[in-house]
Amino acid sequence: MDERERRAANAQRARQQNAQRRRPGSSDARTGNPRPAGAGPNGPRPGSSRSSGQNPRKRSSRARRRRRNLIIRILLLIVLIIIVIGGLIVWKKYGSSKEKADLKQYYGIQSDDDLATVVNNQVIGALEGGTAGGKVFDGVPYIEYSVVRDYINERFYWDSNENVLLYTLPSGSVSVSVGSKEYTDIKEKKSEDYVILKAEGKTAYIALAFIQEYTNMDYQIYESKDKAVPERAVIECDWGEHSYAVLKRDTEVRYQGGVKSPILTEVKKSDKVRVLEDENDWMKVRTDDGFIGYVKTSSLKTSEKEVTSRKFEEPEYTNISTGSTINMAWHNVENDTANGYVLETIAGTKGLTTIAPTWFSISDTEGNISSIANSDYVNYAHQSNLDVWAVLRDFHGGINSYDETYEVLSYTSKRENLINQVIAAALQSQVDGINLDFELISEECGEHYIQFVRELSVKCRQNDLVFSVNDYVPMPYNEHYHLKEQGIVADYVIIMGYDEHTDGSYEAGSVASYNYVKDGIENALKLVPNTKLVNAIPFYTRLWLETPKTASELEEEAGTEAADYPNKVSSTALGMEEAEDMVKSAGAETTWDDKAKQNYAEWETDGGTYKIWLEDSKSIEEKLKLIKENNLAGVAEWRLGWEKSNIWDLILQYVN
């Protein structure tokens, strides 16, 4: 290589080295400091811009990154806030509350001496308008009378007018006065070491220990050192089969089903509770110490049935039986003169076992009676092999209203006066039994009426008198007649299977349609044994006159129950033969009403439309079939003198 070529090669290498030094990030040859990208050895390249010594594109990229990161952080913060708020909402809705229930309110506690009361599966204070149900006086627990009557033992009876507590046994009554430790058990004087009966105004409280003496019940008193937890009486008298379950873990019993409901109490693993209701995710339970509330179903093991019982000798109400099927007819006797027609009245009958003359009625509100009992009548009946059950009524006498009957029965002394007079009159006339026919009993009078029935049953039993009670067909509105208790203390319970439609009805209808009688018997048999139940049939019907109401009449009745009926009706009671004659004289034809199982007729006149559902052999037979199918104690008829003579042969076919 000649000299020229070497110089050219050296120059080429020098240019390459200089170019390497001028690359971005390389050091300035003169200073040794990093040279900005795009800068030559003597400063920025031609056409380049310079600001604070930084590349604008690089600065813009970093700013964008910072903005993007800020937005991401803000979004993350928003998401976090949403998650927190959502969690709070979910917790508020579904999280378990630690709120404690107000137990004083739960148990109805209103004063310091109140005793929270739980009877079987009912917190008394939780009832509508309920109070605690008990009191503690001088360290002795007491239960309020209405709680005892309604939930523990209905045979306790409190007379607030004369301040006496009674408990009727088969052979007499237990009697206690207010503020006394002594009492009379039938005729025997006894005493306790505590005051048995306390009273605050018209409200009576019975010592819990005294209640237990006459009741198949257990009780436990739970005291508490925590003022927020009231002292409680837990009473058990519902013996039999119940469901129980054991807890899998510690948990809370809540006032209602749901984790937000306030906590009543806490229960421990392995505690046993009575299961009352299954509500899927929650179970209603009762704890041993008197809390009734809800626990999660998942906290319980599978429930099992257990039978609970207690040794107790229930009083036995013995009854008098005639020993044969009853065939009793009421004889409506309105005066002593009518007694003289007894032989004529029974002459056409067949198969009668008993006649019931309407002899006794209450004459005033002091419990005195009026009587038209007649010994000759009894002798004639006995000669015809008929027993006589004299009827005692609370109407067609000196009193004739619900208020007057209440006035008599709500006083122990007046009931006693009434019973003594009736028994004396019955013994004097030598009748065989008493037939009670009280039809003016208000709901308020119900507890006094059934106490009267108990007391009269004792006196009849002691004097060998058969005691029977007349009742309406069982309906929800007459439950206060206490049919079940009647079936225990009375010898016979007679269901008056008629008056389905009465003179006061808003529409025309049968006196005793088939289903009305059938339902009456079936409902009565739920409460009264068939060996004591007698069904009464009607020897009468009603002739109805139906006329359309005028516009003014409808306007006057607006807003009342009567307004639902477009026709005005009136009726007249007719005996069997008279009713048939009425249909014949009108020239009407009868058709069989298969639903009522009666012959039916109607006809038009200028005065309106007449309607009648006949009681005849065909309709009576349908009712007799029901009596026989249900194997009842017998039949009764209202009333003698209204029947057709051939009806007795029919009755004999079904009632022997």
XYZ file of C-alpha atoms in Angstrom:
656
model
C 0.000 0.000 0.000
C 1.464 3.404 -0.993
C 1.483 6.456 1.220
C -1.636 7.916 -0.284
C -3.703 4.837 0.421
C -2.539 4.679 4.105
C -3.534 8.248 4.695
C -6.946 7.572 3.197
C -7.416 4.488 5.449
C -6.395 6.444 8.564
C -8.819 9.210 7.677
C -11.603 6.617 7.267
C -10.939 5.140 10.721
C -10.895 8.617 12.267
C -14.296 9.417 10.753
C -15.719 6.178 12.095
C -14.427 6.893 15.619
C -15.864 10.423 15.561
C -19.221 9.066 14.388
C -19.214 6.544 17.291
C -18.637 9.347 19.789
C -21.566 11.364 18.387
C -24.180 8.554 18.908
C -27.056 9.350 21.400
C -25.995 8.831 24.997
C -22.281 8.988 24.115
C -19.913 11.382 25.914
C -18.852 14.700 24.496
C -15.337 14.313 23.287
C -14.378 17.601 24.778
C -16.059 17.450 28.178
C -16.579 13.739 28.747
C -20.197 14.443 29.702
C -23.064 12.624 28.071
C -24.201 14.360 24.956
C -27.919 14.769 24.425
C -29.327 12.818 21.588
C -29.273 14.808 18.368
C -26.471 17.120 19.549
C -23.273 17.506 17.603
C -19.910 18.208 19.068
C -20.588 21.915 19.094
C -24.281 21.944 20.084
C -27.589 20.873 18.698
C -27.816 19.622 15.228
C -29.211 22.003 12.625
C -33.068 21.838 12.710
C -33.323 20.453 16.250
C -35.065 22.346 19.108
C -33.848 22.677 22.629
C -35.826 23.244 25.894
C -34.302 22.953 29.318
C -31.858 20.597 27.870
C -34.521 17.755 27.398
C -36.000 15.991 24.401
C -39.723 17.096 24.100
C -40.877 13.672 22.886
C -39.341 11.930 25.848
C -40.932 14.441 28.240
C -44.408 13.975 26.655
C -44.170 10.176 26.998
C -43.362 10.442 30.685
C -46.298 12.834 31.263
C -48.632 10.463 29.565
C -47.406 7.628 31.738
C -47.927 9.727 34.857
C -51.482 10.643 33.816
C -52.294 7.024 32.995
C -50.960 5.850 36.344
C -52.981 8.540 38.152
C -56.185 7.488 36.379
C -55.527 3.836 37.241
C -54.946 4.754 40.893
C -58.180 6.791 40.960
C -60.140 3.961 39.378
C -58.698 1.481 41.848
C -59.639 3.814 44.686
C -63.207 4.119 43.358
C -63.481 0.339 43.014
C -62.170 -0.063 46.555
C -64.709 2.453 47.868
C -67.519 0.637 46.010
C -66.383 -2.681 47.471
C -66.300 -1.220 50.989
C -69.743 0.395 50.614
C -71.145 -2.780 49.081
C -69.719 -4.812 51.923
C -71.307 -2.480 54.441
C -74.663 -2.761 52.668
C -74.423 -6.553 52.530
C -73.382 -6.711 56.176
C -76.177 -4.387 57.175
C -78.676 -6.563 55.331
C -77.319 -10.014 56.042
C -74.928 -9.687 58.924
C -75.918 -10.896 62.372
C -77.225 -8.259 64.760
C -75.931 -8.180 68.314
C -78.903 -6.125 69.528
C -80.461 -7.456 72.736
C -84.258 -7.673 72.986
C -86.046 -5.641 75.641
C -87.073 -8.559 77.848
C -89.333 -6.472 80.055
C -91.336 -5.546 77.015
C -91.179 -9.127 75.720
C -92.630 -10.509 78.961
C -95.081 -7.639 79.551
C -93.358 -6.419 82.709
C -94.900 -3.153 83.923
C -94.002 -3.021 87.612
C -91.362 -4.336 89.974
C -93.616 -7.047 91.449
C -94.631 -8.460 88.047
C -93.776 -12.099 87.391
C -93.100 -13.049 83.771
C -95.266 -16.057 82.944
C -94.811 -18.735 80.302
C -97.504 -21.416 80.043
C -96.702 -24.367 77.803
C -95.685 -22.649 74.544
C -97.143 -19.209 75.210
C -95.463 -16.125 76.650
C -98.439 -14.474 78.318
C -96.985 -10.998 78.005
C -96.616 -11.472 74.241
C -100.380 -11.674 73.772
C -102.087 -8.632 72.314
C -102.389 -6.124 75.123
C -100.979 -8.762 77.430
C -99.478 -8.124 80.836
C -96.916 -10.289 82.591
C -99.534 -12.743 83.847
C -98.179 -13.070 87.356
C -97.087 -11.264 90.510
C -94.730 -11.891 93.397
C -96.163 -10.941 96.784
C -93.956 -11.435 99.858
C -91.745 -13.812 97.892
C -94.696 -16.020 96.832
C -95.465 -16.411 93.103
C -99.059 -15.828 91.967
C -100.800 -16.180 88.609
C -103.564 -13.864 87.426
C -106.986 -15.557 87.382
C -107.763 -15.084 83.677
C -104.430 -16.744 82.800
C -105.305 -19.691 85.052
C -108.772 -19.970 83.532
C -107.704 -19.659 79.888
C -104.373 -21.525 79.883
C -103.963 -23.711 82.964
C -107.192 -24.980 84.521
C -110.587 -23.634 83.444
C -112.363 -25.033 86.489
C -111.016 -22.287 88.735
C -113.717 -19.637 89.005
C -113.353 -16.126 90.413
C -116.431 -14.215 91.607
C -115.303 -10.606 91.628
C -118.681 -9.457 92.970
C -118.429 -11.491 96.159
C -114.622 -11.864 96.332
C -114.559 -15.643 96.398
C -112.544 -18.214 94.458
C -114.184 -21.548 93.666
C -112.962 -24.822 92.268
C -115.719 -27.337 91.538
C -115.068 -31.022 92.162
C -117.488 -33.876 91.348
C -118.910 -33.842 94.876
C -118.653 -30.164 95.791
C -116.573 -27.005 95.597
C -113.333 -25.702 97.042
C -113.866 -22.164 98.358
C -111.270 -19.480 99.188
C -111.752 -15.898 100.357
C -109.431 -13.026 99.445
C -106.438 -12.569 101.750
C -106.922 -15.866 103.566
C -104.603 -18.788 104.195
C -107.591 -20.965 105.021
C -110.055 -22.568 102.623
C -112.896 -25.067 102.497
C -112.435 -28.247 100.481
C -116.087 -29.273 100.017
C -116.851 -29.518 103.749
C -113.355 -29.884 105.204
C -111.486 -26.859 106.575
C -107.853 -26.642 105.456
C -105.020 -24.093 105.458
C -101.707 -23.253 103.780
C -98.646 -21.383 105.045
C -99.184 -18.642 102.444
C -102.031 -16.379 101.448
C -103.894 -18.298 98.746
C -105.737 -15.490 96.992
C -104.773 -11.861 96.433
C -106.890 -9.212 94.735
C -106.151 -5.831 93.180
C -109.494 -4.261 92.359
C -111.431 -6.750 90.208
C -108.262 -8.683 89.354
C -107.474 -11.803 91.353
C -104.140 -13.618 91.728
C -103.952 -17.274 92.811
C -100.879 -18.730 94.505
C -99.081 -20.969 92.022
C -98.564 -23.717 94.598
C -102.312 -23.803 95.300
C -103.127 -24.094 91.603
C -100.868 -27.138 91.398
C -102.811 -28.918 94.153
C -105.787 -29.225 91.804
C -104.035 -29.249 88.439
C -101.851 -31.686 86.514
C -99.009 -29.212 86.053
C -95.358 -28.593 86.870
C -93.708 -25.225 87.245
C -90.280 -23.710 87.803
C -89.399 -20.221 89.004
C -86.293 -18.695 87.369
C -84.678 -15.842 89.209
C -82.032 -13.555 87.692
C -79.374 -11.271 89.115
C -79.431 -9.252 85.899
C -82.107 -6.558 86.235
C -82.675 -6.687 82.477
C -83.817 -10.315 82.750
C -87.149 -10.596 84.637
C -88.026 -13.287 87.149
C -90.031 -15.950 85.344
C -92.556 -18.691 86.073
C -92.433 -21.464 83.481
C -95.532 -23.659 83.699
C -96.051 -26.967 81.910
C -99.470 -28.636 81.694
C -99.516 -29.733 78.054
C -98.556 -33.366 78.483
C -98.120 -35.801 75.617
C -95.912 -36.111 72.541
C -93.704 -33.183 71.549
C -90.686 -32.583 69.300
C -87.285 -31.838 70.843
C -83.868 -31.127 69.326
C -80.293 -30.715 70.614
C -78.100 -27.779 69.589
C -75.004 -28.461 67.491
C -73.234 -25.304 68.643
C -73.521 -22.208 70.778
C -76.024 -19.808 69.237
C -78.625 -17.155 69.936
C -82.395 -17.415 70.294
C -83.878 -14.464 68.431
C -87.246 -12.773 68.809
C -88.151 -13.584 65.199
C -86.614 -15.610 62.397
C -83.745 -13.617 60.878
C -80.260 -12.547 61.869
C -81.384 -8.945 62.306
C -83.990 -9.804 64.919
C -83.036 -8.913 68.519
C -81.490 -11.612 70.702
C -83.639 -13.023 73.515
C -81.051 -15.325 75.055
C -78.025 -17.448 74.249
C -78.041 -21.239 74.258
C -75.126 -23.618 74.504
C -74.050 -26.594 72.480
C -75.857 -29.766 73.634
C -78.757 -27.814 75.189
C -82.164 -29.321 74.393
C -85.052 -27.177 73.161
C -88.667 -27.942 72.293
C -89.348 -27.450 68.587
C -92.601 -25.579 68.020
C -92.643 -24.616 64.343
C -90.532 -25.358 61.272
C -90.003 -22.280 59.110
C -87.376 -23.748 56.779
C -84.184 -21.803 57.596
C -85.425 -21.011 61.103
C -87.060 -23.031 63.846
C -89.350 -21.665 66.518
C -88.249 -23.181 69.822
C -88.830 -22.975 73.548
C -85.984 -23.145 76.006
C -86.305 -24.791 79.397
C -86.011 -21.451 81.164
C -88.906 -19.751 79.378
C -87.676 -18.109 76.190
C -89.694 -18.697 73.033
C -88.031 -17.542 69.834
C -86.104 -18.647 66.762
C -82.794 -20.357 66.031
C -81.226 -21.234 62.699
C -82.301 -24.662 61.528
C -78.676 -25.485 60.769
C -77.811 -25.071 64.454
C -80.083 -27.974 65.476
C -79.684 -31.689 65.227
C -82.612 -33.681 63.825
C -85.661 -33.323 66.071
C -87.109 -36.349 67.821
C -90.468 -37.075 69.434
C -90.664 -37.457 73.199
C -93.641 -38.141 75.460
C -93.938 -36.064 78.629
C -96.224 -36.897 81.537
C -96.789 -36.378 85.231
C -98.523 -38.485 87.828
C -101.772 -36.826 88.806
C -105.191 -38.164 89.714
C -107.805 -36.245 87.734
C -111.210 -35.821 89.397
C -113.753 -38.276 88.010
C -117.190 -36.914 87.207
C -119.524 -39.877 87.439
C -122.705 -39.701 85.407
C -126.199 -41.095 85.616
C -127.295 -43.103 82.586
C -130.817 -44.234 81.800
C -129.416 -47.480 80.442
C -131.425 -47.194 77.227
C -131.621 -45.057 74.104
C -133.237 -41.692 74.817
C -136.465 -40.708 73.045
C -137.430 -37.468 74.740
C -140.103 -34.968 73.743
C -140.484 -31.457 75.121
C -143.938 -30.557 76.349
C -144.504 -26.814 76.214
C -146.536 -26.190 79.385
C -147.450 -22.521 79.803
C -149.734 -22.750 82.859
C -150.879 -25.216 85.480
C -154.084 -25.911 83.572
C -152.052 -27.372 80.719
C -150.636 -29.968 83.127
C -154.043 -31.596 83.188
C -153.783 -32.524 79.514
C -150.710 -34.700 79.872
C -152.538 -37.963 79.209
C -154.153 -36.576 76.072
C -150.786 -35.213 74.954
C -148.946 -38.514 75.215
C -151.809 -40.718 74.120
C -150.821 -40.771 70.446
C -147.091 -41.237 71.026
C -145.115 -44.444 70.624
C -141.718 -45.344 71.975
C -141.237 -42.253 74.153
C -138.899 -42.786 77.099
C -138.927 -39.272 78.534
C -141.150 -36.216 78.645
C -139.745 -32.762 79.470
C -142.356 -30.227 80.648
C -141.346 -26.548 80.669
C -142.011 -25.966 84.363
C -139.243 -23.832 85.865
C -138.164 -20.322 84.949
C -136.164 -17.580 86.665
C -138.569 -15.047 88.144
C -136.137 -12.242 89.060
C -132.480 -11.235 89.120
C -132.021 -12.548 92.653
C -132.163 -16.144 91.435
C -135.674 -16.974 92.585
C -137.757 -19.279 90.410
C -141.355 -19.620 89.336
C -142.638 -23.177 89.102
C -145.715 -24.894 87.721
C -144.462 -28.383 88.619
C -147.276 -30.836 89.226
C -146.989 -34.123 91.100
C -150.075 -35.590 89.411
C -148.478 -34.955 86.038
C -145.427 -36.925 87.193
C -147.581 -39.781 88.441
C -149.449 -40.016 85.114
C -146.153 -39.999 83.215
C -144.685 -42.695 85.447
C -147.784 -44.832 84.944
C -147.117 -44.559 81.204
C -143.485 -45.668 81.792
C -142.134 -42.189 81.049
C -139.385 -40.413 82.946
C -139.974 -36.720 83.631
C -137.138 -34.230 83.146
C -138.395 -30.820 84.254
C -137.108 -27.943 82.119
C -135.423 -24.870 83.680
C -135.360 -21.857 81.339
C -133.964 -18.320 81.423
C -136.799 -16.947 79.280
C -140.630 -16.942 79.297
C -140.529 -16.010 82.954
C -139.739 -13.051 85.166
C -136.507 -12.363 83.269
C -136.072 -12.406 79.524
C -132.776 -10.748 78.520
C -129.053 -11.415 78.259
C -128.276 -8.776 80.885
C -130.709 -10.258 83.396
C -129.328 -13.771 82.970
C -125.811 -12.362 83.460
C -126.956 -10.560 86.604
C -128.118 -13.839 88.131
C -125.254 -16.108 87.086
C -122.365 -13.744 87.904
C -123.110 -13.895 91.658
C -122.280 -17.060 93.578
C -125.030 -16.461 96.135
C -127.670 -15.995 93.405
C -126.599 -19.163 91.605
C -126.765 -21.036 94.873
C -130.245 -19.667 95.553
C -131.424 -20.683 92.078
C -129.989 -24.190 92.345
C -131.403 -24.809 95.807
C -134.900 -23.758 94.728
C -134.832 -25.873 91.565
C -133.596 -28.965 93.374
C -136.213 -28.505 96.107
C -139.021 -28.157 93.539
C -137.753 -31.176 91.620
C -137.655 -33.348 94.723
C -141.065 -32.168 95.858
C -142.678 -33.072 92.519
C -140.639 -36.301 92.306
C -139.311 -35.720 88.794
C -136.490 -37.874 87.448
C -134.226 -35.179 86.088
C -133.516 -31.549 85.256
C -133.256 -30.316 81.674
C -131.390 -26.992 81.479
C -132.476 -24.710 78.645
C -130.619 -21.384 78.920
C -130.597 -19.515 75.619
C -129.728 -15.970 76.721
C -126.022 -16.403 77.429
C -123.750 -13.620 76.216
C -120.051 -14.185 75.585
C -119.294 -12.210 78.744
C -121.590 -14.531 80.691
C -119.949 -17.711 79.399
C -117.626 -18.372 82.360
C -120.466 -17.799 84.832
C -122.820 -20.054 82.872
C -120.449 -23.025 82.778
C -119.774 -22.594 86.499
C -123.529 -22.747 87.046
C -123.648 -25.947 84.951
C -120.901 -27.479 87.116
C -122.607 -26.534 90.363
C -126.031 -27.742 89.199
C -124.516 -31.029 88.010
C -123.131 -31.661 91.514
C -126.516 -31.073 93.156
C -128.323 -33.243 90.606
C -125.807 -36.047 91.107
C -126.145 -35.818 94.876
C -129.949 -36.111 94.569
C -129.991 -38.841 91.913
C -131.485 -36.540 89.267
C -130.496 -36.989 85.615
C -128.968 -33.739 84.379
C -129.210 -32.780 80.695
C -128.306 -29.521 78.952
C -129.794 -28.066 75.761
C -127.427 -26.420 73.293
C -127.497 -24.694 69.947
C -125.823 -26.410 67.014
C -122.088 -25.770 67.631
C -120.846 -22.639 65.888
C -117.839 -20.353 66.495
C -120.130 -17.664 67.880
C -121.491 -19.924 70.668
C -118.228 -21.498 71.845
C -118.695 -19.704 75.174
C -121.304 -22.346 76.076
C -118.298 -24.657 76.720
C -119.706 -27.794 75.121
C -116.665 -29.907 76.008
C -116.992 -29.166 79.732
C -120.720 -29.849 79.547
C -119.891 -33.257 78.090
C -117.834 -34.015 81.201
C -120.076 -32.778 84.004
C -123.572 -33.369 82.532
C -125.251 -36.721 81.982
C -126.592 -35.814 78.528
C -125.958 -32.994 76.064
C -128.819 -32.257 73.679
C -128.091 -30.467 70.412
C -131.123 -28.543 69.160
C -130.756 -29.466 65.493
C -133.105 -26.782 64.215
C -133.508 -22.978 64.105
C -131.197 -22.806 61.099
C -133.508 -20.009 59.941
C -135.581 -18.246 62.579
C -138.195 -15.521 62.733
C -135.393 -12.951 62.765
C -133.570 -14.255 59.665
C -132.958 -11.936 56.720
C -133.918 -14.564 54.159
C -136.299 -17.490 53.823
C -134.843 -20.927 54.429
C -135.140 -24.333 56.029
C -135.517 -24.774 59.770
C -133.244 -27.829 59.677
C -131.625 -28.704 56.351
C -129.695 -31.958 56.064
C -126.165 -30.506 56.057
C -126.988 -28.178 58.933
C -127.989 -31.169 61.068
C -125.111 -33.335 59.805
C -122.479 -30.677 60.518
C -123.998 -30.006 63.936
C -123.728 -33.654 64.960
C -120.191 -34.052 63.613
C -118.933 -30.871 65.309
C -120.589 -31.796 68.602
C -118.977 -35.239 68.526
C -115.560 -33.573 68.513
C -116.348 -32.356 72.030
C -118.959 -34.719 73.491
C -118.896 -38.550 73.503
C -121.664 -40.146 71.444
C -122.889 -42.008 74.536
C -123.988 -38.634 75.934
C -125.034 -36.791 72.777
C -128.702 -36.500 71.841
C -129.829 -34.775 68.636
C -133.159 -32.945 68.685
C -135.381 -32.824 65.594
C -138.187 -30.368 64.750
C -141.868 -31.266 64.553
C -142.421 -27.858 62.951
C -141.435 -25.719 60.003
C -141.831 -22.094 58.948
C -144.068 -20.606 56.304
C -142.249 -17.655 54.767
C -143.723 -14.606 53.066
C -141.246 -12.845 50.821
C -141.799 -9.387 49.302
C -139.352 -7.109 47.436
C -138.031 -4.216 49.486
C -138.989 -0.721 48.398
C -136.350 1.829 47.424
C -136.922 3.701 50.694
C -136.476 0.488 52.710
C -133.224 -0.316 50.940
C -132.023 3.239 51.516
C -132.905 3.023 55.199
C -130.944 -0.247 55.559
C -127.876 1.009 53.672
C -124.661 -0.012 55.424
C -126.324 -2.757 57.482
C -126.293 -6.536 57.047
C -129.965 -6.416 56.062
C -129.072 -4.360 52.979
C -127.465 -7.448 51.420
C -130.896 -9.030 51.041
C -133.257 -7.611 48.373
C -136.428 -9.117 49.859
C -138.263 -8.535 53.105
C -139.329 -11.748 54.865
C -141.611 -12.753 57.694
C -142.501 -16.214 58.934
C -144.931 -18.233 60.997
C -144.134 -21.510 62.794
C -146.439 -24.366 61.776
C -146.783 -27.918 63.012
C -146.323 -30.787 60.557
C -149.974 -31.370 59.725
C -150.836 -27.669 59.593
C -147.967 -27.048 57.172
C -149.155 -29.783 54.803
C -152.705 -28.416 54.919
C -151.390 -24.948 54.052
C -149.667 -26.256 50.916
C -152.786 -28.143 49.832
C -155.089 -25.174 50.380
C -152.780 -23.004 48.246
C -152.960 -25.578 45.454
C -149.155 -25.728 45.350
C -147.092 -28.737 44.422
C -144.042 -29.901 46.353
C -140.695 -30.815 44.843
C -137.864 -32.657 46.543
C -134.950 -30.391 47.465
C -132.107 -32.905 47.440
C -129.655 -30.530 49.099
C -131.924 -29.738 52.052
C -133.455 -33.242 51.809
C -136.897 -31.779 52.290
C -140.046 -31.295 50.229
C -140.273 -27.681 49.103
C -143.171 -25.578 47.841
C -143.749 -21.967 46.859
C -146.634 -19.980 45.460
C -147.434 -16.421 44.475
C -150.153 -14.204 45.933
C -150.947 -10.521 45.778
C -149.130 -10.148 49.083
C -145.889 -11.719 47.841
C -144.219 -15.111 47.468
C -144.802 -17.875 49.997
C -142.044 -20.456 50.558
C -141.958 -23.522 52.781
C -139.537 -26.395 53.461
C -141.663 -29.164 54.927
C -140.779 -31.391 57.854
C -142.462 -34.688 57.099
C -141.719 -38.402 57.298
C -139.249 -38.185 54.443
C -137.190 -35.296 55.879
C -137.343 -36.652 59.434
C -136.065 -40.028 58.252
C -132.938 -38.406 56.802
C -132.190 -36.905 60.226
C -132.893 -40.191 62.020
C -130.404 -41.920 59.724
C -127.706 -39.493 60.901
C -128.550 -40.253 64.536
C -128.296 -43.984 63.948
C -125.150 -43.786 61.787
C -123.354 -41.873 64.548
C -124.693 -44.185 67.271
C -125.924 -41.261 69.372
C -127.481 -41.584 72.811
C -130.877 -40.808 71.359
C -133.300 -38.309 69.869
C -135.363 -35.428 71.226
C -138.325 -33.658 69.621
C -139.604 -30.104 69.785
C -142.454 -30.193 70.465
C -145.304 -32.506 71.502
C -148.560 -31.650 69.722
C -146.930 -30.479 66.485
C -146.233 -33.946 65.089
C -148.253 -36.180 62.752
C -149.225 -39.395 64.480
C -147.436 -41.629 61.966
C -144.068 -40.058 62.776
C -143.731 -42.184 65.931
C -143.632 -45.439 63.990
C -140.811 -44.000 61.886
C -138.824 -42.899 64.940
C -139.205 -46.374 66.450
C -137.514 -47.867 63.378
C -134.328 -45.926 64.114
C -134.437 -45.389 67.885
C -135.209 -48.503 69.883
